[in-house]
Short mmCIF file of C-alpha atoms and ligand atoms in Angstrom, two decimals:
data_model
loop_
_atom_site.label_atom_id
_atom_site.label_comp_id
_atom_site.label_asym_id
_atom_site.label_seq_id
_atom_site.Cartn_x
_atom_site.Cartn_y
_atom_site.Cartn_z
CA UNK A 1 219.64 -7.98 68.84
CA UNK A 2 220.87 -10.94 70.99
CA UNK A 3 222.02 -10.82 74.56
CA UNK A 4 225.00 -11.90 73.61
CA UNK A 5 225.82 -8.76 70.98
CA UNK A 6 224.51 -6.55 73.24
CA UNK A 7 226.54 -7.44 76.24
CA UNK A 8 229.68 -7.12 73.85
CA UNK A 9 229.02 -4.05 71.55
CA UNK A 10 229.53 -1.94 75.11
CA UNK A 11 232.35 -3.40 75.91
CA UNK A 12 234.16 -2.54 73.25
CA UNK A 13 233.28 0.83 73.30
CA UNK A 14 234.07 0.97 77.27
CA UNK A 15 237.30 -0.45 76.47
CA UNK A 16 238.28 2.30 73.76
CA UNK A 17 237.08 4.93 76.43
CA UNK A 18 239.07 3.67 79.38
CA UNK A 19 242.17 2.92 77.52
CA UNK A 20 242.10 6.81 76.69
CA UNK A 21 242.55 7.81 79.98
CA UNK A 22 239.86 10.27 79.52
CA UNK A 23 236.44 8.78 80.45
CA UNK A 24 233.54 9.37 79.27
CA UNK A 25 232.20 10.76 82.50
CA UNK A 26 232.76 9.52 86.16
CA UNK A 27 231.21 7.73 88.76
CA UNK A 28 230.08 10.59 90.86
CA UNK A 29 228.62 12.42 87.97
CA UNK A 30 226.89 9.48 86.61
CA UNK A 31 225.65 8.30 89.95
CA UNK A 32 224.76 11.81 91.35
CA UNK A 33 220.98 11.41 91.31
CA UNK A 34 221.31 7.88 93.45
CA UNK A 35 223.76 7.89 95.81
CA UNK A 36 227.05 9.16 96.82
CA UNK A 37 229.91 7.00 95.52
CA UNK A 38 232.78 6.23 97.74
CA UNK A 39 235.72 4.19 97.97
CA UNK A 40 238.12 2.85 101.09
CA UNK A 41 241.26 4.59 100.90
CA UNK A 42 244.49 3.47 102.65
CA UNK A 43 247.12 5.47 103.64
CA UNK A 44 249.30 5.21 100.95
CA UNK A 45 246.77 7.25 98.97
CA UNK A 46 246.41 9.62 101.01
CA UNK A 47 250.35 10.58 101.33
CA UNK A 48 251.09 10.53 97.30
CA UNK A 49 252.74 7.03 96.87
CA UNK A 50 249.88 6.00 94.39
CA UNK A 51 249.47 8.81 92.64
CA UNK A 52 247.56 6.56 89.97
CA UNK A 53 245.11 5.42 92.82
CA UNK A 54 244.98 9.21 93.95
CA UNK A 55 243.64 10.29 90.98
CA UNK A 56 241.24 7.40 90.65
CA UNK A 57 239.77 8.42 93.96
CA UNK A 58 239.64 11.98 93.51
CA UNK A 59 237.81 11.51 89.53
CA UNK A 60 235.28 9.15 90.43
CA UNK A 61 234.45 9.26 93.72
CA UNK A 62 232.90 12.07 96.29
CA UNK A 63 233.11 10.02 99.55
CA UNK A 64 235.80 8.23 101.18
CA UNK A 65 236.62 5.86 104.09
CA UNK A 66 239.57 5.43 106.25
CA UNK A 67 240.72 1.81 105.25
CA UNK A 68 242.99 1.48 108.18
CA UNK A 69 243.67 4.46 109.93
CA UNK A 70 241.12 5.24 112.39
CA UNK A 71 241.03 1.95 114.31
CA UNK A 72 241.77 1.71 117.74
CA UNK A 73 244.75 -0.14 116.97
CA UNK A 74 246.33 1.86 115.28
CA UNK A 75 245.23 5.48 116.38
CA UNK A 76 245.38 4.62 119.73
CA UNK A 77 247.82 1.50 120.24
CA UNK A 78 248.08 2.11 124.11
CA UNK A 79 246.58 3.85 127.16
CA UNK A 80 246.80 7.50 126.29
CA UNK A 81 248.82 7.55 123.03
CA UNK A 82 247.38 9.06 119.90
CA UNK A 83 249.03 8.08 116.37
CA UNK A 84 247.19 10.93 114.75
CA UNK A 85 249.43 11.82 111.73
CA UNK A 86 247.45 9.45 108.92
CA UNK A 87 244.02 10.03 110.14
CA UNK A 88 244.37 13.84 109.86
CA UNK A 89 245.89 13.11 106.53
CA UNK A 90 242.92 11.33 105.55
CA UNK A 91 240.24 13.84 106.53
CA UNK A 92 242.36 16.67 104.83
CA UNK A 93 242.55 14.61 101.80
CA UNK A 94 238.74 14.38 101.44
CA UNK A 95 238.22 17.73 102.45
CA UNK A 96 240.92 19.14 99.66
CA UNK A 97 238.96 17.02 97.10
CA UNK A 98 235.38 18.04 98.32
CA UNK A 99 234.28 14.33 99.78
CA UNK A 100 232.03 13.32 101.93
CA UNK A 101 234.93 11.60 105.23
CA UNK A 102 233.40 8.65 106.70
CA UNK A 103 234.62 7.53 109.92
CA UNK A 104 235.60 4.24 110.64
CA UNK A 105 235.20 2.51 113.13
CA UNK A 106 234.46 3.51 116.69
CA UNK A 107 233.94 0.16 118.03
CA UNK A 108 235.09 -2.88 117.07
CA UNK A 109 236.11 -5.94 118.26
CA UNK A 110 238.70 -6.49 115.17
CA UNK A 111 241.72 -4.20 115.26
CA UNK A 112 240.70 -3.79 118.75
CA UNK A 113 244.13 -1.90 120.60
CA UNK A 114 244.70 -4.68 123.12
CA UNK A 115 244.96 -2.41 126.00
CA UNK A 116 241.15 -1.03 125.69
CA UNK A 117 239.68 -3.72 127.49
CA UNK A 118 241.96 -4.93 129.41
CA UNK A 119 243.77 -4.31 132.86
CA UNK A 120 247.72 -4.56 133.23
CA UNK A 121 247.13 -7.95 133.88
CA UNK A 122 246.11 -8.92 130.29
CA UNK A 123 242.32 -9.24 132.72
CA UNK A 124 239.33 -8.24 131.20
CA UNK A 125 238.63 -4.22 133.24
CA UNK A 126 235.18 -3.08 134.76
CA UNK A 127 231.98 -2.53 133.27
CA UNK A 128 232.75 0.79 135.23
CA UNK A 129 236.31 1.11 133.51
CA UNK A 130 235.36 0.26 129.87
CA UNK A 131 232.47 2.53 129.83
CA UNK A 132 234.67 5.27 130.50
CA UNK A 133 236.90 4.08 128.46
CA UNK A 134 234.98 3.75 125.59
CA UNK A 135 233.80 7.45 126.41
CA UNK A 136 237.14 8.84 126.64
CA UNK A 137 237.78 7.11 123.13
CA UNK A 138 235.02 7.87 121.56
CA UNK A 139 234.98 11.75 122.44
CA UNK A 140 238.60 12.05 121.70
CA UNK A 141 238.36 10.98 118.21
CA UNK A 142 234.83 11.87 117.24
CA UNK A 143 235.66 15.57 118.85
CA UNK A 144 238.96 16.08 117.03
CA UNK A 145 237.09 15.81 113.68
CA UNK A 146 233.78 17.90 114.58
CA UNK A 147 232.06 19.21 111.60
CA UNK A 148 234.80 17.49 109.02
CA UNK A 149 233.32 13.81 109.13
CA UNK A 150 229.93 13.66 107.36
CA UNK A 151 229.23 10.33 109.15
CA UNK A 152 230.97 7.63 111.67
CA UNK A 153 230.52 3.64 111.79
CA UNK A 154 229.99 3.59 115.91
CA UNK A 155 229.41 0.38 115.87
CA UNK A 156 231.10 -2.56 113.50
CA UNK A 157 230.28 -6.35 113.63
CA UNK A 158 228.43 -6.87 116.63
CA UNK A 159 225.93 -9.57 115.64
CA UNK A 160 226.40 -13.14 114.27
CA UNK A 161 224.51 -14.18 110.99
CA UNK A 162 221.84 -16.18 113.05
CA UNK A 163 220.88 -12.56 114.99
CA UNK A 164 222.65 -13.38 118.30
CA UNK A 165 224.94 -10.90 120.09
CA UNK A 166 229.06 -11.64 119.27
CA UNK A 167 231.10 -12.27 121.90
CA UNK A 168 233.69 -9.71 122.23
CA UNK A 169 235.02 -8.07 124.88
CA UNK A 170 232.53 -4.77 124.54
CA UNK A 171 229.49 -7.73 124.41
CA UNK A 172 231.50 -9.77 127.09
CA UNK A 173 231.98 -7.00 130.31
CA UNK A 174 228.41 -4.47 129.30
CA UNK A 175 226.18 -6.87 127.61
CA UNK A 176 224.32 -5.58 125.02
CA UNK A 177 223.77 -1.96 126.55
CA UNK A 178 227.79 -1.78 124.89
CA UNK A 179 226.13 -1.02 121.82
CA UNK A 180 223.95 2.46 122.51
CA UNK A 181 226.30 3.21 125.15
CA UNK A 182 228.70 4.20 121.96
CA UNK A 183 225.71 5.76 120.24
CA UNK A 184 225.22 8.57 123.01
CA UNK A 185 229.06 9.20 123.71
CA UNK A 186 229.43 9.43 119.50
CA UNK A 187 226.54 12.12 119.72
CA UNK A 188 227.81 14.09 122.80
CA UNK A 189 230.78 14.64 121.02
CA UNK A 190 229.88 15.55 117.71
CA UNK A 191 225.78 16.38 117.66
CA UNK A 192 225.61 17.32 113.60
CA UNK A 193 227.97 14.10 112.77
CA UNK A 194 225.72 11.15 111.49
CA UNK A 195 225.93 8.02 113.41
CA UNK A 196 225.65 4.44 111.52
CA UNK A 197 226.07 0.45 112.53
CA UNK A 198 227.60 -1.68 110.26
CA UNK A 199 227.81 -5.21 109.80
CA UNK A 200 228.93 -8.35 107.08
CA UNK A 201 226.34 -11.05 106.39
CA UNK A 202 223.56 -9.06 106.02
CA UNK A 203 221.73 -10.75 104.05
CA UNK A 204 221.02 -13.68 106.59
CA UNK A 205 217.55 -13.06 107.85
CA UNK A 206 218.46 -13.56 111.34
CA UNK A 207 221.32 -10.26 111.42
CA UNK A 208 218.25 -8.57 109.35
CA UNK A 209 215.62 -8.77 112.04
CA UNK A 210 218.15 -8.07 114.61
CA UNK A 211 219.60 -4.97 113.04
CA UNK A 212 216.11 -3.76 112.79
CA UNK A 213 215.37 -4.35 115.90
CA UNK A 214 218.28 -2.57 117.03
CA UNK A 215 217.54 0.29 115.65
CA UNK A 216 213.93 0.89 116.48
CA UNK A 217 215.40 0.13 120.23
CA UNK A 218 217.54 2.97 119.80
CA UNK A 219 215.26 5.12 118.70
CA UNK A 220 212.86 4.26 121.19
CA UNK A 221 215.77 5.21 124.04
CA UNK A 222 215.85 8.69 122.01
CA UNK A 223 219.49 8.01 120.50
CA UNK A 224 220.70 9.39 117.40
CA UNK A 225 221.08 6.52 114.64
CA UNK A 226 221.46 8.04 111.06
CA UNK A 227 222.54 4.58 109.09
CA UNK A 228 222.76 1.18 108.57
CA UNK A 229 225.89 -0.09 107.08
CA UNK A 230 225.58 -3.06 104.81
CA UNK A 231 229.66 -4.15 104.02
CA UNK A 232 228.52 -6.09 100.72
CA UNK A 233 232.08 -8.52 100.64
CA UNK A 234 230.63 -10.92 98.29
CA UNK A 235 231.33 -13.65 96.23
CA UNK A 236 230.36 -15.05 92.74
CA UNK A 237 227.65 -17.07 94.54
CA UNK A 238 226.75 -15.72 97.81
CA UNK A 239 224.71 -14.21 99.51
CA UNK A 240 221.17 -14.57 96.70
CA UNK A 241 220.75 -11.15 95.83
CA UNK A 242 217.13 -11.20 96.72
CA UNK A 243 218.09 -12.52 100.31
CA UNK A 244 220.16 -9.09 100.02
CA UNK A 245 217.64 -6.77 98.62
CA UNK A 246 214.71 -7.86 101.14
CA UNK A 247 217.65 -6.43 103.59
CA UNK A 248 217.53 -3.17 101.76
CA UNK A 249 214.17 -3.22 102.03
CA UNK A 250 213.46 -4.32 105.83
CA UNK A 251 216.21 -1.63 106.84
CA UNK A 252 215.04 1.13 104.42
CA UNK A 253 211.86 0.51 106.44
CA UNK A 254 212.91 1.70 109.74
CA UNK A 255 213.29 4.79 108.30
CA UNK A 256 217.38 5.32 108.44
CA UNK A 257 219.50 5.30 105.57
CA UNK A 258 220.72 2.36 103.94
CA UNK A 259 224.23 2.10 102.87
CA UNK A 260 226.76 -0.43 101.55
CA UNK A 261 229.97 0.06 102.99
CA UNK A 262 232.51 -1.91 101.52
CA UNK A 263 231.40 -3.72 98.54
CA UNK A 264 234.10 -5.95 96.70
CA UNK A 265 233.32 -9.56 94.78
CA UNK A 266 235.68 -12.14 95.05
CA UNK A 267 236.04 -14.62 92.76
CA UNK A 268 238.77 -16.80 94.45
CA UNK A 269 237.61 -20.13 95.60
CA UNK A 270 235.76 -19.43 100.02
CA UNK A 271 238.68 -20.86 102.16
CA UNK A 272 236.72 -21.57 105.69
CA UNK A 273 238.11 -19.74 108.72
CA UNK A 274 236.45 -17.48 111.41
CA UNK A 275 234.87 -14.31 109.67
CA UNK A 276 237.19 -11.90 111.48
CA UNK A 277 239.88 -10.14 110.00
CA UNK A 278 242.09 -11.57 112.36
CA UNK A 279 241.77 -14.84 110.88
CA UNK A 280 244.26 -15.43 108.56
CA UNK A 281 245.71 -18.73 107.02
CA UNK A 282 248.65 -19.46 104.63
CA UNK A 283 248.79 -19.54 100.92
CA UNK A 284 247.79 -22.89 99.57
CA UNK A 285 248.27 -22.46 95.78
CA UNK A 286 245.28 -24.88 95.25
CA UNK A 287 242.40 -22.04 96.39
CA UNK A 288 244.97 -19.15 94.12
CA UNK A 289 243.55 -20.41 90.38
CA UNK A 290 244.01 -17.72 88.32
CA UNK A 291 247.66 -16.05 89.77
CA UNK A 292 248.40 -14.87 86.06
CA UNK A 293 245.21 -13.58 85.02
CA UNK A 294 241.57 -13.84 84.99
CA UNK A 295 240.37 -16.45 81.97
CA UNK A 296 237.44 -14.71 79.91
CA UNK A 297 234.75 -16.97 80.68
CA UNK A 298 235.25 -15.68 84.95
CA UNK A 299 236.11 -12.11 83.82
CA UNK A 300 232.68 -12.04 81.90
CA UNK A 301 230.87 -13.73 84.86
CA UNK A 302 232.71 -11.42 87.22
CA UNK A 303 231.16 -8.42 84.90
CA UNK A 304 227.95 -10.10 84.39
CA UNK A 305 227.45 -9.97 88.36
CA UNK A 306 228.40 -6.99 89.23
CA UNK A 307 225.87 -5.38 86.94
CA UNK A 308 223.33 -7.31 88.69
CA UNK A 309 224.07 -5.44 91.88
CA UNK A 310 224.35 -2.07 90.46
CA UNK A 311 221.06 -2.15 88.88
CA UNK A 312 219.93 -3.54 92.74
CA UNK A 313 221.41 -0.62 94.43
CA UNK A 314 219.99 1.81 91.74
CA UNK A 315 216.45 0.10 91.94
CA UNK A 316 216.84 0.87 95.96
CA UNK A 317 218.32 4.80 95.52
CA UNK A 318 215.07 6.02 97.33
CA UNK A 319 216.81 4.22 100.56
CA UNK A 320 220.68 4.03 99.82
CA UNK A 321 222.62 7.09 100.27
CA UNK A 322 225.80 5.75 99.74
CA UNK A 323 227.97 2.99 97.85
CA UNK A 324 231.35 2.32 99.10
CA UNK A 325 234.11 0.09 97.64
CA UNK A 326 236.33 -1.30 99.86
CA UNK A 327 238.91 0.01 98.02
CA UNK A 328 239.37 0.74 93.98
CA UNK A 329 242.21 -1.49 92.40
CA UNK A 330 242.45 -5.26 92.31
CA UNK A 331 246.07 -5.12 93.20
CA UNK A 332 244.88 -3.11 96.54
CA UNK A 333 242.22 -4.93 97.63
CA UNK A 334 242.15 -6.43 101.20
CA UNK A 335 241.11 -9.82 99.62
CA UNK A 336 244.48 -10.74 98.10
CA UNK A 337 245.22 -11.49 101.66
CA UNK A 338 242.36 -12.32 103.46
CA UNK A 339 241.53 -14.95 104.60
CA UNK A 340 244.46 -16.81 103.14
CA UNK A 341 247.72 -14.71 102.38
CA UNK A 342 249.52 -13.84 98.91
CA UNK A 343 246.23 -14.69 96.58
CA UNK A 344 245.54 -13.02 93.65
CA UNK A 345 241.98 -11.65 93.49
CA UNK A 346 239.84 -9.51 91.30
CA UNK A 347 237.03 -7.95 93.29
CA UNK A 348 237.52 -4.08 92.45
CA UNK A 349 235.94 -1.79 89.84
CA UNK A 350 239.37 -1.13 88.63
CA UNK A 351 242.17 -3.90 87.95
CA UNK A 352 245.55 -3.58 88.26
CA UNK A 353 246.49 -1.49 85.57
CA UNK A 354 243.92 0.93 86.73
CA UNK A 355 241.70 0.25 84.13
CA UNK A 356 237.90 0.53 84.80
CA UNK A 357 235.88 -2.65 84.38
CA UNK A 358 233.15 -3.36 81.95
CA UNK A 359 230.39 -3.69 84.10
CA UNK A 360 231.29 -0.18 85.42
CA UNK A 361 232.44 1.06 81.93
CA UNK A 362 229.26 0.50 80.27
CA UNK A 363 227.06 1.91 83.16
CA UNK A 364 229.41 4.82 82.78
CA UNK A 365 228.22 5.11 79.44
CA UNK A 366 224.49 4.17 79.71
CA UNK A 367 221.77 7.02 80.16
CA UNK A 368 220.97 6.89 83.97
C1 LIG B 401 240.23 -4.48 106.21
C2 LIG B 401 241.29 -3.65 105.68
O1 LIG B 401 240.95 -3.61 104.26
C3 LIG B 401 242.92 -4.64 105.73
O2 LIG B 401 243.73 -3.75 105.16
C4 LIG B 401 243.12 -4.71 107.29
O3 LIG B 401 244.07 -5.58 107.52
C5 LIG B 401 241.95 -5.55 107.93
O4 LIG B 401 241.02 -4.83 107.97
N1 LIG B 401 235.68 -5.22 107.53
C6 LIG B 401 236.06 -4.10 108.26
C7 LIG B 401 237.02 -3.29 107.92
O5 LIG B 401 234.86 -3.02 108.59
O6 LIG B 401 237.67 -2.60 108.59
C8 LIG B 401 238.10 -4.37 107.14
O7 LIG B 401 239.49 -3.98 106.34
C9 LIG B 401 237.47 -5.64 106.31
C10 LIG B 401 236.36 -6.21 106.90
#
């Protein structure tokens, strides 16, 4: 059978399977001997406002991560003011459905509450004050969900692609020490919780080397670190799969778990802004080529690329303990609005009609 026929045949079966609303298998069942399979969940899913997405999450996933509701700007918008409703509902939802609940994220320069590192005049606070605020915040968050959150993304996006430290309020005020401090505080608050460090562009050699060093340094100091999260917000032509694979191997060799934490594959042309989630530009239609649907050849290329990455993750399931998608279906993906607002992207395993795409449907039909 030639390659083309081999690809088309399972597609046909898969399409039937997913239109029937009775998939032959679920992702969590299929990958159960490989890794946890997770999804980022917005509060809409949890609060019953998107029931079809809710069914997808409960049917296919056994790990969830909070898309936004546990970030400091949401949960602790002003000093001493906590808004717990959404995060509480999110954790309840995960527990009710028997899922591993992942906390995201404790120390991150983006979506950081504006008061966190500043005094009332808007100037940076002292190192002493920032340490106290970090300790207090991390203790408050982690203790509240003690025993209920499997693991925390303790520090997010601390390193630049070349391996140097990102300038951020935490780094500017505390230097490199902010990372070990965050891990120390999180472990104090829940000694049983797993603790992770998370970042994007993990295929970059400089970043790879730096994270290996950070993990080794944390352990040399006797601090707990359980895993390295590789976000994996990827595109059709970046990163190179073998560079990403080198990082999986290097991270696995440190002895901690490797996690794919925020996987999605954009099909849209790259818009060069900064790498921060706050770096957003207005819609320019020339960067939005598929507002009405994905041409067949682009869809096929997307599914081929997704299948290659699924294979990659399975090949390394000895070190990869979780693969989490950054969402469930295309209509809800953050990629529709970042780094340019109002585009139409197709980055997730379920399409806008909540149907599983061929790469994943075929995978579920295959013997694992
Ligand atoms: C994104 C959310 O998906 C968006 O809804 C929000 O507007 C910005 O943040 N890296 C991370 C995630 O660690 O927290 C980000 O989530 C995506 C990039």
